[in-house]
Short mmCIF file of C-alpha atoms in Angstrom, two decimals:
data_model
loop_
_atom_site.label_atom_id
_atom_site.label_comp_id
_atom_site.label_asym_id
_atom_site.label_seq_id
_atom_site.Cartn_x
_atom_site.Cartn_y
_atom_site.Cartn_z
CA MET A 34 21.00 16.17 3.44
CA GLU A 35 18.64 16.46 5.26
CA LYS A 36 17.41 13.50 8.13
CA ILE A 37 14.46 13.49 9.58
CA SER A 38 14.16 10.81 12.78
CA THR A 39 9.73 9.67 13.67
CA THR A 40 8.22 7.17 15.94
CA VAL A 41 5.94 5.46 14.04
CA ASN A 42 3.20 4.68 16.86
CA GLU A 43 0.89 1.30 16.90
CA LYS A 44 -2.35 2.59 15.69
CA THR A 45 -0.30 3.95 12.37
CA ILE A 46 0.94 0.10 11.29
CA LYS A 47 -2.14 -1.11 13.05
CA GLU A 48 -4.89 1.42 10.71
CA LEU A 49 -2.10 0.16 7.95
CA GLN A 50 -2.31 -2.97 7.76
CA LYS A 51 -6.09 -3.03 7.70
CA LYS A 52 -6.02 -0.86 5.21
CA ARG A 53 -3.94 -3.81 2.92
CA GLN A 54 -6.33 -7.10 4.38
CA MET A 55 -9.50 -5.62 4.18
CA THR A 56 -8.63 -4.39 0.43
CA VAL A 57 -7.39 -7.79 -0.12
CA LEU A 58 -10.14 -9.69 1.56
CA ILE A 59 -12.57 -7.74 -0.15
CA ALA A 60 -11.41 -9.40 -3.23
CA PHE A 61 -10.92 -11.91 -2.40
CA CYS A 62 -14.04 -13.08 -1.12
CA PHE A 63 -16.29 -11.69 -4.07
CA GLY A 64 -14.05 -13.26 -6.36
CA PRO A 65 -15.47 -17.08 -5.40
CA ILE A 66 -18.64 -15.67 -4.76
CA CYS A 67 -18.87 -15.10 -8.00
CA ILE A 68 -17.17 -17.96 -9.82
CA GLY A 69 -19.70 -19.87 -7.58
CA LEU A 70 -23.05 -18.19 -8.61
CA TYR A 71 -21.00 -18.26 -11.92
CA VAL A 72 -21.61 -21.97 -11.91
CA LEU A 73 -24.79 -22.02 -10.23
CA PHE A 74 -26.81 -19.91 -12.89
CA GLY A 75 -24.76 -22.93 -15.48
CA PHE A 76 -27.44 -25.20 -14.03
CA LEU A 77 -30.46 -22.87 -15.90
CA ASN A 78 -30.39 -22.72 -19.48
CA SER A 79 -32.00 -19.05 -21.30
CA SER A 80 -30.73 -16.72 -23.04
CA TRP A 81 -30.36 -13.98 -20.14
CA ASN A 82 -28.08 -15.94 -18.37
CA ASN A 83 -25.92 -16.69 -20.54
CA VAL A 84 -24.84 -13.66 -20.67
CA LEU A 85 -24.83 -13.05 -17.05
CA ASN A 86 -22.19 -16.08 -16.68
CA MET A 87 -20.09 -14.34 -18.49
CA ILE A 88 -20.50 -11.25 -16.45
CA LEU A 89 -19.81 -13.61 -12.91
CA LEU A 90 -16.92 -14.98 -14.82
CA VAL A 91 -15.28 -12.13 -16.07
CA LEU A 92 -16.14 -10.28 -12.11
CA GLY A 93 -14.77 -14.01 -9.92
CA ALA A 94 -11.32 -13.79 -12.41
CA PHE A 95 -10.64 -9.99 -12.33
CA LEU A 96 -11.09 -9.88 -9.11
CA ILE A 97 -9.34 -12.98 -7.84
CA ALA A 98 -6.18 -11.95 -9.73
CA LEU A 99 -6.47 -8.41 -8.09
CA SER A 100 -5.88 -10.31 -4.63
CA ILE A 101 -3.83 -12.38 -5.94
CA LEU A 102 -1.48 -8.58 -8.03
CA ILE A 103 -1.99 -6.76 -5.14
CA GLU A 104 -0.56 -9.21 -2.22
CA PHE A 105 2.45 -9.84 -4.30
CA GLN A 106 2.99 -6.18 -5.55
CA LEU A 107 2.31 -5.14 -1.29
CA GLN A 108 5.46 -7.13 -0.82
CA LYS A 109 7.46 -7.09 -3.84
CA ARG A 110 7.64 -2.73 -2.96
CA ALA A 111 6.19 -1.85 0.40
CA LEU A 112 8.46 -1.90 3.86
CA VAL A 113 7.36 -4.46 6.17
CA TYR A 114 6.71 -2.93 9.86
CA LYS A 115 8.46 -5.72 11.61
CA LYS A 116 6.38 -6.42 14.91
CA ASN A 117 7.25 -4.17 17.94
CA ALA A 118 9.18 -1.82 15.70
CA TYR A 119 8.08 1.71 16.11
CA GLU A 120 11.56 3.97 15.84
CA SER A 121 12.42 4.82 12.17
CA THR A 122 15.11 7.70 11.11
CA TYR A 123 13.85 8.84 7.57
CA GLU A 124 17.41 10.53 6.17
CA PHE A 125 17.47 12.09 2.82
CA PHE A 126 19.77 11.96 0.39
CA ASP A 127 20.02 13.74 -3.56
CA ASP A 128 18.29 10.69 -5.41
CA HIS A 129 17.32 8.58 -2.20
CA ILE A 130 15.01 7.57 0.92
CA LEU A 131 17.42 5.99 3.05
CA LEU A 132 14.94 4.64 5.74
CA THR A 133 16.02 2.71 8.85
CA ALA A 134 13.91 1.11 11.00
CA TYR A 135 14.87 0.18 15.11
CA HIS A 136 13.13 -2.32 17.00
CA ASN A 137 14.20 -2.12 21.17
CA GLY A 138 17.12 0.13 20.10
CA GLU A 139 19.43 -2.01 17.82
CA LYS A 140 18.86 -1.74 13.82
CA PHE A 141 17.53 -4.59 12.26
CA GLU A 142 16.59 -2.68 8.19
CA GLN A 143 17.28 -0.01 6.21
CA GLN A 144 16.07 0.02 2.55
CA ASN A 145 16.21 3.16 -0.20
CA ILE A 146 13.51 4.89 -1.75
CA LYS A 147 14.21 6.07 -4.89
CA TYR A 148 12.41 9.10 -5.26
CA LYS A 149 11.44 8.23 -8.73
CA ASP A 150 10.27 4.88 -7.61
CA LEU A 151 7.77 6.93 -4.66
CA TYR A 152 4.54 7.95 -6.54
CA GLY A 153 3.97 10.77 -4.62
CA TYR A 154 3.27 11.84 -2.02
CA TYR A 155 -0.09 13.63 0.90
CA GLU A 156 -0.20 15.35 4.13
CA THR A 157 -2.30 14.77 7.03
CA ALA A 158 -2.21 17.09 9.82
CA ASN A 159 1.27 14.96 11.91
CA TYR A 160 1.95 12.95 9.19
CA VAL A 161 3.48 13.59 4.74
CA VAL A 162 2.48 10.27 3.49
CA LEU A 163 4.64 8.83 1.07
CA LYS A 164 2.53 7.22 -1.39
CA LEU A 165 5.23 3.46 -2.00
CA THR A 166 1.80 2.32 -4.51
CA ASP A 167 -1.01 2.59 -4.23
CA PHE A 168 -1.64 0.26 -1.79
CA HIS A 169 1.04 1.24 0.28
CA SER A 170 2.19 4.33 2.13
CA LEU A 171 4.85 5.80 4.51
CA PRO A 172 4.19 7.87 6.81
CA ILE A 173 7.01 10.62 8.35
CA ASN A 174 6.67 13.44 10.99
CA LYS A 175 5.15 16.24 9.70
CA VAL A 176 8.21 18.63 9.89
CA SER A 177 8.87 22.07 8.49
CA GLY A 178 9.97 21.99 4.24
CA LEU A 179 9.49 18.50 3.73
CA THR A 180 6.41 19.63 1.48
CA ASP A 181 9.68 21.29 -0.51
CA PHE A 182 12.24 19.19 -0.19
CA LEU A 183 9.98 16.25 -1.45
CA SER A 184 8.10 19.16 -4.27
CA ASN A 185 12.52 20.00 -5.95
CA LYS A 186 13.22 16.27 -6.08
CA GLY A 187 10.08 15.84 -8.19
CA VAL A 188 7.76 14.10 -6.40
CA THR A 189 3.95 14.51 -7.00
CA ARG A 190 2.09 16.08 -4.80
CA ARG A 191 -1.44 13.83 -4.35
CA THR A 192 -4.15 12.81 -2.63
CA LYS A 193 -5.19 10.27 0.00
#
């Protein structure tokens, strides 16, 4: 068992939240726009408009469904950072990682993350980032031997 203490700074949390918000915002805004164009073009009668209308309808429905799916997946599987919760401790066991988050020095949340549930990991200059889903990542301060440990546990090395 290894134990790593780390501090997730406010900038990192805001970057992760911004990526999630932008993905959902783009999908949720362009979906209704496509459906609106479908309705607008529906009033025009021509043969190619029917094909365009079907493309717009399918694209709009797909984008709306995508934004809802992203939001539900993030709520279901991702660790939600509480406001002002910057300190976390990661304990690496044989079959899972125990993440303990602290708020003003008091423990307020714990989460078990199984290695088999991780989508993978990648390295940045300062962090080893665990990918919980395609859309959510959890940064851990870089510690010597951490990537080898994760690889030995079967976690796949990925790119951003």
